[in-house]
Amino acid sequence: QARVERMEQFQKEKEELDKGCRECKRKLAECQKKMKELEVADPESGKGELEKLQAEAQQLKNEEKSWENKLEELKKKEKNMPWNVDTLSKDGFSKSVFNVKPEEKEETEEQKEKKHKTFVERYEKQIKHFGMLRRWDDSQKYLSDNPHLVCEETANYLVIWCIDLEVEEKHALMEQVAHQTIVMQFILELAKSLKVDPRACFRQFFTKIK
């Protein structure tokens, strides 16, 4: 909730700066138009008015620069913001995502358990291989070669494996597998947020995270 509120506040600030910058540009354009009209219509007698407009135009230029500097600072701040499901699933990230809809039907606990068991029996070796990978590029390539692994069953298996490793006091190995578990869970959360099949968005996840 706090994170969402911070993001909303950030967005509001950005919109206000954008609005202020646009309004300043509009006023400057209007002022410059009046100056040109005055120069053409009555250059001598309108000298005093022209000087007044020139001073106003200069002030508006300074103001415009100030707005642009503030916007630039905000963009830098936005660039350095920590990533999460909310920021990653904005329009800029959802481009080129395949239009694959996730399954709508609800599964019973029994069906889920059976599906998980069958999946693990078939792909346990591949899941463990993914769990041991360290580099982003290696993880992306392995999932590209084995897209069937991008699913809830893989994430569930990795969680259980982490618990087993911790019980066995293999802490360093547990931390390695935990990292890959979080990667898989993040991809699944992202897919849910974008309402697409997880296999359709894991490449975008790696591109952004790298």
Short mmCIF file of N, CA, C and O in Angstrom, two decimals, residues 120-167:
data_model
loop_
_atom_site.label_atom_id
_atom_site.label_comp_id
_atom_site.label_asym_id
_atom_site.label_seq_id
_atom_site.Cartn_x
_atom_site.Cartn_y
_atom_site.Cartn_z
N VAL A 120 6.84 -32.72 -12.15
CA VAL A 120 8.13 -32.93 -11.47
C VAL A 120 8.79 -34.23 -11.93
O VAL A 120 10.00 -34.27 -12.18
N GLU A 121 7.98 -35.30 -12.03
CA GLU A 121 8.53 -36.59 -12.48
C GLU A 121 9.16 -36.46 -13.86
O GLU A 121 10.18 -37.09 -14.16
N ARG A 122 8.56 -35.63 -14.69
CA ARG A 122 9.03 -35.48 -16.07
C ARG A 122 10.21 -34.52 -16.20
O ARG A 122 11.12 -34.74 -16.99
N TYR A 123 10.18 -33.41 -15.42
CA TYR A 123 11.15 -32.33 -15.64
C TYR A 123 12.06 -31.99 -14.44
O TYR A 123 12.70 -30.96 -14.44
N GLU A 124 12.11 -32.86 -13.43
CA GLU A 124 12.88 -32.54 -12.22
C GLU A 124 14.34 -32.16 -12.53
O GLU A 124 14.87 -31.19 -11.99
N LYS A 125 14.97 -32.91 -13.43
CA LYS A 125 16.37 -32.65 -13.77
C LYS A 125 16.54 -31.24 -14.37
O LYS A 125 17.47 -30.51 -14.03
N GLN A 126 15.61 -30.85 -15.25
CA GLN A 126 15.67 -29.53 -15.89
C GLN A 126 15.42 -28.41 -14.87
O GLN A 126 16.09 -27.37 -14.91
N ILE A 127 14.46 -28.63 -13.96
CA ILE A 127 14.16 -27.61 -12.94
C ILE A 127 15.39 -27.40 -12.06
O ILE A 127 15.76 -26.25 -11.76
N LYS A 128 16.04 -28.49 -11.67
CA LYS A 128 17.24 -28.39 -10.82
C LYS A 128 18.37 -27.67 -11.56
O LYS A 128 19.11 -26.88 -10.96
N HIS A 129 18.48 -27.92 -12.85
CA HIS A 129 19.50 -27.24 -13.66
C HIS A 129 19.25 -25.73 -13.64
O HIS A 129 20.17 -24.94 -13.43
N PHE A 130 17.98 -25.34 -13.84
CA PHE A 130 17.62 -23.91 -13.80
C PHE A 130 17.93 -23.31 -12.43
O PHE A 130 18.43 -22.19 -12.32
N GLY A 131 17.64 -24.06 -11.38
CA GLY A 131 17.88 -23.59 -10.01
C GLY A 131 19.35 -23.32 -9.71
O GLY A 131 19.67 -22.54 -8.82
N MET A 132 20.24 -23.95 -10.47
CA MET A 132 21.67 -23.79 -10.23
C MET A 132 22.31 -22.70 -11.10
O MET A 132 23.49 -22.39 -10.95
N LEU A 133 21.55 -22.13 -12.01
CA LEU A 133 22.10 -21.09 -12.90
C LEU A 133 22.31 -19.78 -12.13
O LEU A 133 21.55 -19.47 -11.21
N ARG A 134 23.31 -19.02 -12.53
CA ARG A 134 23.62 -17.77 -11.83
C ARG A 134 23.45 -16.53 -12.70
O ARG A 134 23.00 -15.50 -12.24
N ARG A 135 23.84 -16.62 -13.99
CA ARG A 135 23.83 -15.44 -14.85
C ARG A 135 22.47 -15.25 -15.51
O ARG A 135 21.80 -16.21 -15.86
N TRP A 136 22.06 -13.96 -15.68
CA TRP A 136 20.78 -13.64 -16.32
C TRP A 136 20.70 -14.27 -17.71
O TRP A 136 19.69 -14.84 -18.08
N ASP A 137 21.80 -14.12 -18.49
CA ASP A 137 21.80 -14.62 -19.86
C ASP A 137 21.59 -16.14 -19.91
O ASP A 137 20.88 -16.65 -20.77
N ASP A 138 22.23 -16.84 -18.96
CA ASP A 138 22.09 -18.30 -18.91
C ASP A 138 20.65 -18.70 -18.58
O ASP A 138 20.10 -19.63 -19.18
N SER A 139 20.06 -17.99 -17.61
CA SER A 139 18.67 -18.28 -17.22
C SER A 139 17.72 -18.03 -18.39
O SER A 139 16.83 -18.84 -18.66
N GLN A 140 17.92 -16.91 -19.07
CA GLN A 140 17.05 -16.57 -20.21
C GLN A 140 17.17 -17.61 -21.33
O GLN A 140 16.17 -18.07 -21.87
N LYS A 141 18.41 -17.99 -21.65
CA LYS A 141 18.63 -18.96 -22.73
C LYS A 141 18.01 -20.31 -22.36
O LYS A 141 17.38 -20.97 -23.20
N TYR A 142 18.20 -20.71 -21.09
CA TYR A 142 17.68 -22.02 -20.67
C TYR A 142 16.15 -22.05 -20.74
O TYR A 142 15.56 -23.05 -21.17
N LEU A 143 15.51 -20.93 -20.34
CA LEU A 143 14.05 -20.88 -20.40
C LEU A 143 13.57 -20.75 -21.85
O LEU A 143 12.49 -21.24 -22.19
N SER A 144 14.38 -20.10 -22.70
CA SER A 144 14.03 -20.02 -24.13
C SER A 144 14.06 -21.41 -24.77
O SER A 144 13.22 -21.74 -25.60
N ASP A 145 15.05 -22.21 -24.34
CA ASP A 145 15.16 -23.58 -24.87
C ASP A 145 14.14 -24.52 -24.24
O ASP A 145 13.78 -25.54 -24.83
N ASN A 146 13.68 -24.17 -23.02
CA ASN A 146 12.72 -25.02 -22.29
C ASN A 146 11.55 -24.18 -21.75
O ASN A 146 11.37 -24.08 -20.52
N PRO A 147 10.76 -23.57 -22.63
CA PRO A 147 9.69 -22.66 -22.17
C PRO A 147 8.64 -23.32 -21.28
O PRO A 147 7.95 -22.64 -20.52
N HIS A 148 8.53 -24.66 -21.36
CA HIS A 148 7.56 -25.38 -20.51
C HIS A 148 7.86 -25.22 -19.02
O HIS A 148 7.00 -25.44 -18.18
N LEU A 149 9.12 -24.83 -18.70
CA LEU A 149 9.50 -24.65 -17.29
C LEU A 149 8.93 -23.37 -16.68
O LEU A 149 8.93 -23.22 -15.46
N VAL A 150 8.48 -22.44 -17.54
CA VAL A 150 7.97 -21.16 -17.02
C VAL A 150 6.53 -21.38 -16.55
O VAL A 150 5.56 -21.12 -17.28
N CYS A 151 6.39 -21.88 -15.35
CA CYS A 151 5.05 -22.18 -14.82
C CYS A 151 5.08 -22.29 -13.29
O CYS A 151 6.15 -22.31 -12.67
N GLU A 152 3.90 -22.39 -12.73
CA GLU A 152 3.71 -22.47 -11.27
C GLU A 152 4.40 -23.70 -10.67
O GLU A 152 4.95 -23.66 -9.58
N GLU A 153 4.37 -24.82 -11.41
CA GLU A 153 4.95 -26.07 -10.90
C GLU A 153 6.45 -25.93 -10.64
O GLU A 153 6.97 -26.42 -9.63
N THR A 154 7.15 -25.24 -11.55
CA THR A 154 8.59 -25.02 -11.36
C THR A 154 8.84 -24.19 -10.11
O THR A 154 9.70 -24.52 -9.29
N ALA A 155 8.07 -23.10 -9.96
CA ALA A 155 8.22 -22.23 -8.78
C ALA A 155 7.96 -23.01 -7.49
O ALA A 155 8.72 -22.88 -6.52
N ASN A 156 6.92 -23.84 -7.48
CA ASN A 156 6.58 -24.63 -6.29
C ASN A 156 7.69 -25.61 -5.94
O ASN A 156 8.05 -25.77 -4.77
N TYR A 157 8.23 -26.27 -6.97
CA TYR A 157 9.31 -27.24 -6.74
C TYR A 157 10.53 -26.53 -6.15
O TYR A 157 11.15 -27.01 -5.20
N LEU A 158 10.87 -25.37 -6.70
CA LEU A 158 12.05 -24.62 -6.23
C LEU A 158 11.88 -24.18 -4.77
O LEU A 158 12.84 -24.21 -3.99
N VAL A 159 10.67 -23.79 -4.39
CA VAL A 159 10.40 -23.39 -3.00
C VAL A 159 10.65 -24.57 -2.05
O VAL A 159 11.33 -24.43 -1.03
N ILE A 160 10.10 -25.74 -2.43
CA ILE A 160 10.27 -26.94 -1.59
C ILE A 160 11.75 -27.33 -1.51
O ILE A 160 12.26 -27.70 -0.45
N TRP A 161 12.45 -27.20 -2.63
CA TRP A 161 13.88 -27.52 -2.67
C TRP A 161 14.66 -26.60 -1.74
O TRP A 161 15.54 -27.02 -1.00
N CYS A 162 14.30 -25.31 -1.72
CA CYS A 162 14.94 -24.34 -0.81
C CYS A 162 14.77 -24.75 0.65
O CYS A 162 15.72 -24.69 1.44
N ILE A 163 13.55 -25.17 0.99
CA ILE A 163 13.27 -25.59 2.37
C ILE A 163 14.11 -26.81 2.73
O ILE A 163 14.74 -26.87 3.80
N ASP A 164 14.17 -27.77 1.81
CA ASP A 164 14.98 -28.98 2.04
C ASP A 164 16.45 -28.64 2.25
O ASP A 164 17.11 -29.18 3.14
N LEU A 165 16.98 -27.73 1.42
CA LEU A 165 18.39 -27.33 1.52
C LEU A 165 18.68 -26.63 2.84
O LEU A 165 19.73 -26.83 3.45
N GLU A 166 17.73 -25.82 3.29
CA GLU A 166 17.90 -25.11 4.56
C GLU A 166 17.89 -26.09 5.72
O GLU A 166 18.69 -25.97 6.66
N VAL A 167 17.00 -27.08 5.66
CA VAL A 167 16.94 -28.12 6.69
C VAL A 167 18.26 -28.90 6.73
O VAL A 167 18.76 -29.25 7.80
#
